Coordinates of C-alpha atoms in Angstrom, one line a residue:
Chain A
M836 CA 23.5 -17.3 -38.3
P837 CA 20.3 -16.0 -38.7
A838 CA 19.2 -17.6 -41.8
K839 CA 19.0 -14.7 -44.4
L840 CA 15.9 -13.1 -45.2
Q841 CA 14.8 -12.9 -48.8
I842 CA 13.4 -9.2 -49.2
P843 CA 11.4 -9.3 -52.4
P844 CA 13.1 -6.3 -54.6
P845 CA 10.7 -3.4 -54.9
T846 CA 8.6 -2.7 -58.0
L847 CA 9.7 1.0 -59.9
L848 CA 6.6 2.8 -57.8
Q849 CA 8.0 1.2 -54.5
L850 CA 11.6 2.9 -55.2
F851 CA 10.4 6.0 -56.7
M852 CA 8.1 6.2 -53.6
A853 CA 11.2 5.6 -51.6
F854 CA 13.4 8.0 -52.9
A855 CA 11.0 10.8 -52.9
R856 CA 10.1 10.4 -49.7
I857 CA 13.7 11.0 -48.4
G858 CA 13.9 13.8 -50.8
L859 CA 11.1 16.0 -49.2
T860 CA 11.4 14.8 -45.3
S861 CA 15.5 15.2 -44.8
F862 CA 16.1 18.4 -43.5
G863 CA 19.5 20.0 -43.5
G864 CA 21.7 17.9 -45.7
G865 CA 23.2 14.4 -44.6
L866 CA 21.2 12.8 -46.9
S867 CA 23.5 9.7 -47.4
G868 CA 22.7 8.7 -43.7
W869 CA 18.6 9.0 -44.3
L870 CA 19.3 6.6 -47.2
L871 CA 21.5 4.2 -44.9
R872 CA 18.4 3.7 -42.5
E873 CA 15.9 3.6 -45.3
F874 CA 17.2 1.3 -47.7
V875 CA 19.5 -1.1 -45.5
E876 CA 18.2 -1.1 -42.1
T877 CA 14.5 -0.6 -42.1
R878 CA 13.5 -2.4 -45.9
Q879 CA 16.7 -4.1 -45.9
W880 CA 16.9 -3.8 -50.3
I881 CA 20.4 -3.8 -50.4
G882 CA 23.3 -5.1 -48.2
R883 CA 25.4 -2.7 -46.0
E884 CA 28.3 -3.8 -47.6
E885 CA 27.6 -2.9 -51.1
F886 CA 25.9 0.3 -49.4
L887 CA 29.2 1.5 -47.9
N888 CA 31.0 0.8 -51.3
G889 CA 28.6 2.9 -53.3
L890 CA 29.4 5.6 -50.5
A891 CA 32.9 5.4 -51.3
V892 CA 32.4 6.0 -55.0
A893 CA 29.5 8.5 -54.5
Q894 CA 32.4 10.8 -52.1
A895 CA 35.2 10.1 -54.5
L896 CA 33.6 11.1 -57.5
P897 CA 32.4 14.9 -58.8
G898 CA 28.4 14.9 -58.3
I899 CA 26.0 15.4 -55.4
N900 CA 26.8 13.0 -53.1
V901 CA 23.1 12.0 -52.3
T902 CA 22.2 11.5 -56.5
N903 CA 25.9 9.5 -57.0
M904 CA 24.0 7.3 -54.0
S905 CA 20.6 7.1 -55.9
I906 CA 22.1 6.1 -58.9
W907 CA 24.1 3.7 -57.5
I908 CA 21.1 2.4 -55.3
G909 CA 18.3 2.2 -58.1
Y910 CA 21.0 0.7 -60.8
R911 CA 21.8 -2.6 -57.7
L912 CA 17.6 -3.1 -57.6
H913 CA 17.0 -2.7 -61.2
G914 CA 19.3 -1.8 -63.4
T915 CA 19.4 1.4 -65.7
I916 CA 15.8 2.1 -65.1
G917 CA 16.4 1.5 -61.9
S918 CA 19.1 4.5 -61.4
V919 CA 16.7 6.9 -63.1
I920 CA 13.7 6.4 -61.2
G921 CA 16.4 7.0 -58.4
V922 CA 17.7 10.2 -59.1
L923 CA 13.9 11.6 -60.4
G924 CA 12.6 10.3 -56.9
I925 CA 14.9 12.2 -54.9
L926 CA 15.1 15.3 -57.3
L927 CA 11.6 16.0 -58.8
P928 CA 9.6 16.4 -55.7
A929 CA 12.2 18.4 -53.7
T930 CA 12.1 20.9 -56.8
T931 CA 9.0 21.2 -56.9
L932 CA 9.2 21.7 -53.3
I933 CA 11.9 24.6 -53.0
I934 CA 10.0 26.1 -56.4
L935 CA 7.2 26.5 -54.3
L936 CA 8.8 28.3 -51.3
G937 CA 10.9 30.3 -53.7
I938 CA 7.7 31.2 -54.9
L939 CA 6.2 31.7 -51.6
F940 CA 9.2 33.8 -50.0
G941 CA 9.4 35.9 -53.5
T942 CA 5.9 37.1 -53.0
L943 CA 6.6 37.8 -49.5
T944 CA 10.0 40.1 -49.8
D945 CA 8.3 43.2 -49.8
V946 CA 6.8 43.1 -46.4
G947 CA 9.2 44.6 -44.1
P948 CA 9.3 42.0 -41.2
V949 CA 9.5 39.2 -43.7
Q950 CA 13.1 40.8 -45.1
V951 CA 14.4 41.1 -41.7
A952 CA 13.5 37.4 -40.4
L953 CA 15.2 36.7 -44.3
V954 CA 18.5 38.1 -43.3
G955 CA 18.7 36.3 -40.2
A956 CA 17.7 33.2 -41.6
A957 CA 20.3 33.3 -43.8
A958 CA 22.9 34.2 -41.3
A959 CA 22.2 31.2 -39.5
A960 CA 22.3 29.3 -43.0
V961 CA 25.8 30.1 -43.5
G962 CA 26.5 28.6 -40.3
L963 CA 25.7 25.1 -41.9
P964 CA 28.9 25.1 -44.6
M965 CA 31.0 27.4 -41.8
H966 CA 30.4 24.3 -40.0
L967 CA 31.1 21.8 -42.5
G968 CA 34.5 23.9 -43.5
V969 CA 35.7 23.5 -40.2
T970 CA 35.0 20.0 -39.8
M971 CA 36.5 19.0 -42.6
V972 CA 39.7 21.6 -42.0
L973 CA 40.1 19.4 -39.1
H974 CA 40.0 16.0 -40.7
L975 CA 42.5 17.0 -43.0
R976 CA 45.8 15.3 -42.6
R977 CA 48.4 18.1 -40.8
Q978 CA 50.8 17.8 -43.4
V979 CA 52.0 21.0 -45.9
L980 CA 50.7 19.1 -48.9
P981 CA 46.8 19.0 -48.3
V982 CA 47.0 22.4 -46.6
A983 CA 48.8 23.7 -49.2
I984 CA 46.2 22.4 -51.7
M985 CA 43.5 23.7 -49.4
V986 CA 44.9 27.4 -49.4
I987 CA 45.1 27.6 -53.3
S988 CA 42.0 25.7 -53.9
F989 CA 40.5 28.7 -51.7
L990 CA 42.5 31.3 -53.3
A991 CA 42.0 29.8 -56.9
V992 CA 38.2 30.3 -56.7
V993 CA 37.5 33.5 -54.2
W994 CA 40.8 35.7 -55.6
L995 CA 41.5 34.4 -58.9
H996 CA 38.0 33.8 -59.8
V997 CA 39.7 30.5 -61.9
P998 CA 36.7 28.6 -63.1
L999 CA 35.7 25.6 -60.7
L1000 CA 36.5 22.8 -63.2
W1001 CA 40.1 23.7 -64.0
V1002 CA 40.9 23.9 -60.4
V1003 CA 39.3 20.3 -59.8
I1004 CA 41.2 19.1 -63.2
G1005 CA 44.2 21.0 -62.7
L1006 CA 44.9 21.0 -58.5
G1007 CA 42.6 17.5 -58.6
S1008 CA 45.0 15.6 -61.0
V1009 CA 48.1 16.8 -59.1
S1010 CA 46.6 15.9 -55.4
V1011 CA 45.2 12.5 -56.9
T1012 CA 48.3 11.3 -58.2
L1013 CA 50.6 12.4 -54.9
E1014 CA 48.0 10.5 -52.8
W1015 CA 48.2 7.5 -55.2
V1016 CA 51.8 7.4 -55.5
R1017 CA 51.7 7.6 -51.4
L1018 CA 49.3 4.9 -51.4
R1019 CA 51.4 2.7 -53.9
R1020 CA 54.6 3.3 -50.9
G1021 CA 51.9 1.7 -48.3
K1022 CA 51.9 5.3 -46.3
P1023 CA 49.2 5.2 -43.6
Chain D
M791 CA 15.0 34.2 -73.6
K792 CA 16.9 31.1 -75.1
D793 CA 19.8 33.1 -74.9
V794 CA 19.3 32.8 -70.9
L795 CA 18.9 29.5 -71.4
W796 CA 21.7 28.8 -73.2
D797 CA 23.8 30.6 -71.0
L798 CA 22.7 28.8 -68.0
A799 CA 23.5 25.4 -69.3
A800 CA 27.0 27.0 -70.2
V801 CA 27.3 28.2 -66.4
F802 CA 26.0 25.2 -64.8
G803 CA 27.3 22.1 -66.7
P804 CA 31.1 23.3 -65.9
L805 CA 30.1 23.5 -62.6
S806 CA 28.6 20.0 -62.5
F807 CA 32.2 18.5 -62.0
G808 CA 33.1 21.0 -59.1
T809 CA 30.7 19.2 -56.9
I810 CA 33.3 17.5 -55.0
G811 CA 32.3 16.5 -51.4
G812 CA 28.6 17.9 -51.9
G813 CA 26.8 20.7 -53.4
S814 CA 28.4 23.5 -51.5
S815 CA 31.7 23.4 -53.0
A816 CA 30.3 24.7 -55.9
I817 CA 28.9 28.0 -54.4
A818 CA 32.0 30.3 -54.9
D819 CA 31.9 30.1 -58.3
I820 CA 28.0 30.2 -58.9
H821 CA 28.0 33.1 -57.0
Y822 CA 30.8 34.7 -59.1
Q823 CA 28.8 33.6 -62.4
V824 CA 25.1 34.3 -61.2
V825 CA 25.9 38.0 -59.5
E826 CA 29.1 39.0 -61.1
V827 CA 29.8 37.8 -64.3
H828 CA 26.3 37.6 -65.8
S829 CA 24.3 40.3 -63.2
W830 CA 21.8 37.7 -63.1
L831 CA 20.7 38.3 -59.4
D832 CA 21.8 40.8 -56.9
E833 CA 24.0 39.6 -53.5
T834 CA 20.8 39.7 -51.6
Q835 CA 18.3 37.7 -54.0
F836 CA 21.5 35.3 -54.2
V837 CA 21.8 34.8 -50.0
E838 CA 18.2 34.6 -49.8
A839 CA 17.3 31.7 -52.0
F840 CA 20.4 30.3 -50.6
A841 CA 18.6 30.4 -46.7
V842 CA 15.4 29.2 -48.6
S843 CA 17.2 26.4 -50.2
R844 CA 18.6 25.7 -46.8
L845 CA 14.9 25.7 -45.7
A846 CA 13.6 23.3 -47.9
P847 CA 13.9 19.0 -47.7
G848 CA 16.3 17.3 -50.3
P849 CA 19.7 17.9 -52.0
G850 CA 21.0 21.5 -50.5
S851 CA 22.1 21.9 -54.4
L852 CA 19.0 22.2 -55.3
F853 CA 19.8 26.0 -54.4
V854 CA 20.2 25.9 -58.4
A855 CA 16.6 24.9 -59.1
L856 CA 15.8 28.1 -57.0
L857 CA 18.4 30.3 -58.7
G858 CA 17.1 29.3 -62.4
W859 CA 13.5 29.6 -61.7
E860 CA 14.2 33.3 -60.2
I861 CA 16.5 34.1 -63.4
A862 CA 14.6 32.5 -66.4
G863 CA 11.3 30.9 -64.2
L864 CA 10.3 27.1 -64.9
P865 CA 12.7 26.7 -67.7
G866 CA 15.0 28.2 -66.2
A867 CA 15.0 26.1 -63.4
L868 CA 14.7 22.6 -65.2
V869 CA 17.7 24.2 -67.0
A870 CA 20.3 24.8 -64.3
T871 CA 18.9 22.0 -62.5
L872 CA 19.7 19.3 -65.6
A873 CA 23.1 21.1 -66.1
L874 CA 24.2 20.7 -62.6
F875 CA 23.2 17.4 -62.4
L876 CA 23.6 15.5 -65.6
P877 CA 26.9 15.5 -66.1
T878 CA 27.8 14.1 -63.0
A879 CA 24.9 11.7 -63.1
L880 CA 26.1 10.1 -65.8
M881 CA 29.1 9.8 -64.6
M882 CA 28.2 8.0 -61.6
Y883 CA 25.9 5.6 -63.7
G884 CA 29.1 4.6 -65.7
V885 CA 31.0 3.5 -62.6
A886 CA 28.1 2.0 -61.1
A887 CA 27.9 -0.3 -64.2
I888 CA 31.3 -1.2 -64.4
W889 CA 31.7 -0.7 -60.9
S890 CA 32.6 -5.2 -60.1
R891 CA 35.8 -4.9 -62.1
Y892 CA 37.4 -2.2 -60.0
R893 CA 36.2 -3.2 -56.5
G894 CA 38.4 -1.7 -54.0
A895 CA 41.1 -0.2 -55.9
T896 CA 43.9 2.1 -54.6
F897 CA 42.7 4.8 -57.2
L898 CA 39.6 5.3 -56.0
N899 CA 41.0 6.1 -52.5
A900 CA 43.6 7.8 -53.8
M901 CA 40.7 9.9 -55.6
E902 CA 38.9 10.5 -52.3
L903 CA 42.1 11.2 -50.3
G904 CA 43.1 13.9 -53.3
L905 CA 40.1 15.6 -53.2
R906 CA 39.3 15.9 -50.0
P907 CA 41.4 19.1 -49.5
I908 CA 40.1 20.8 -52.4
A909 CA 36.7 20.1 -51.3
A910 CA 38.0 21.7 -48.0
G911 CA 39.5 25.0 -49.5
L912 CA 36.2 25.1 -51.5
I913 CA 33.4 24.9 -49.0
L914 CA 35.8 27.9 -47.6
A915 CA 35.9 29.9 -50.7
A916 CA 31.5 29.2 -50.4
V917 CA 31.6 30.4 -46.5
F918 CA 33.8 33.4 -47.6
V919 CA 31.4 34.7 -50.4
L920 CA 28.2 34.2 -48.6
L921 CA 29.4 36.1 -45.7
Q922 CA 30.3 39.1 -47.7
S923 CA 26.8 38.7 -49.7
L924 CA 24.9 38.8 -46.4
N925 CA 23.2 42.3 -45.7
G926 CA 22.5 43.1 -42.0
G927 CA 26.3 43.9 -41.3
W928 CA 28.4 42.5 -38.5
A929 CA 25.2 41.3 -36.6
A930 CA 24.8 38.9 -39.4
R931 CA 27.9 38.0 -39.8
G932 CA 28.6 37.4 -36.3
L933 CA 25.2 35.4 -35.8
A934 CA 27.0 33.2 -38.9
F935 CA 29.6 32.6 -36.7
V936 CA 27.4 31.4 -33.7
S937 CA 25.1 29.4 -35.6
A938 CA 28.3 27.4 -36.8
A939 CA 29.4 26.9 -32.9
V940 CA 26.3 25.9 -32.1
L941 CA 26.3 23.1 -35.1
M942 CA 29.8 22.2 -33.6
R943 CA 28.8 21.8 -30.1
T944 CA 25.1 20.5 -30.3
R945 CA 23.0 18.3 -32.4
I946 CA 20.5 20.8 -33.1
N947 CA 18.5 20.4 -36.1
P948 CA 19.2 22.6 -38.9
I949 CA 15.7 24.1 -39.2
L950 CA 15.2 24.8 -36.0
L951 CA 18.3 27.3 -36.0
I952 CA 17.7 28.7 -39.0
L953 CA 14.4 29.6 -37.5
S954 CA 16.1 31.2 -34.7
G955 CA 18.2 33.6 -36.5
A956 CA 15.2 34.9 -38.5
G957 CA 13.2 35.1 -35.0
L958 CA 16.7 36.5 -33.2
F959 CA 16.5 39.0 -36.4
L960 CA 13.1 40.1 -35.8
I961 CA 13.8 40.6 -31.9
Y962 CA 16.7 42.7 -32.7
D963 CA 15.0 44.7 -35.5
T964 CA 11.9 45.8 -33.0
V965 CA 14.2 46.5 -30.2
L966 CA 16.3 48.8 -32.5
A967 CA 13.5 50.6 -34.1

């Protein structure tokens, strides 16, 4: 077994810069993959096991996965202040950039071709959640219960306009309880 | 102005807990609140902001920063972003702090599995709403389906795909004009 390398923990500035870099360079989602590469593989600031534990929690809890992960990693490395720096690093620079982009496109929308291009861009962009949606449906367990819960949550939001919070709390508690019972019985 | 900021916080704060499996799950409800209930933006502004947010790097949920900006300038952007991110961030912080006690707990697995079908339903709702918001008729909707198919089959960079969509529509528009 190779000797474990002792990597010194990053300073707060290094931590901020690492998160900022990911926030500014990762396009098209999948940021958690970038975090794995940067923090576990390249810099080796945190172990793979610890990272994956965090990812499971980040995905299970509500909240944006990547922000949840930045809190997790930040906390592991520098406690409370680390988690604050992590979130700020991932959000602050990227927020500034997106607003600048918005202003840029906002001043250009009166130009005919820009508007046409934006419609095309928007149409292609809708493909992203569509792809995600199809992937999620395909990975759902082929049983009545998960499918029914999916259909009900779709209809509740689109048709009945039930506030999202109530969908997640109401339907979520039913669904999570049923899964818990299933796991307790040791079903796969 | 103060009222708008308060409304923004009241709309986006509760939505924070609806962002399961990523921010896209909240889009249908965000659309309903921003376009239909409060009439802060129209369909076109909404879907264009969505397009810009997918072109920008970083978490896709910064979409709400852009919406906040268009609704109430810089304070709007700050309030909308904080409202959407802060509540769940605090929750995650709490779990990170007490994690060692609950390592590998069944209820975490149950939570992940149980929330999955809801997240799927919510993403489909987002797609449904976005397809309705697209102007550009069936050509635009068709392009959305093609784009999804390309994403399923290839490992294309999404930015390239979105830029191609823009290019295709420019060509389509020039040829028809």
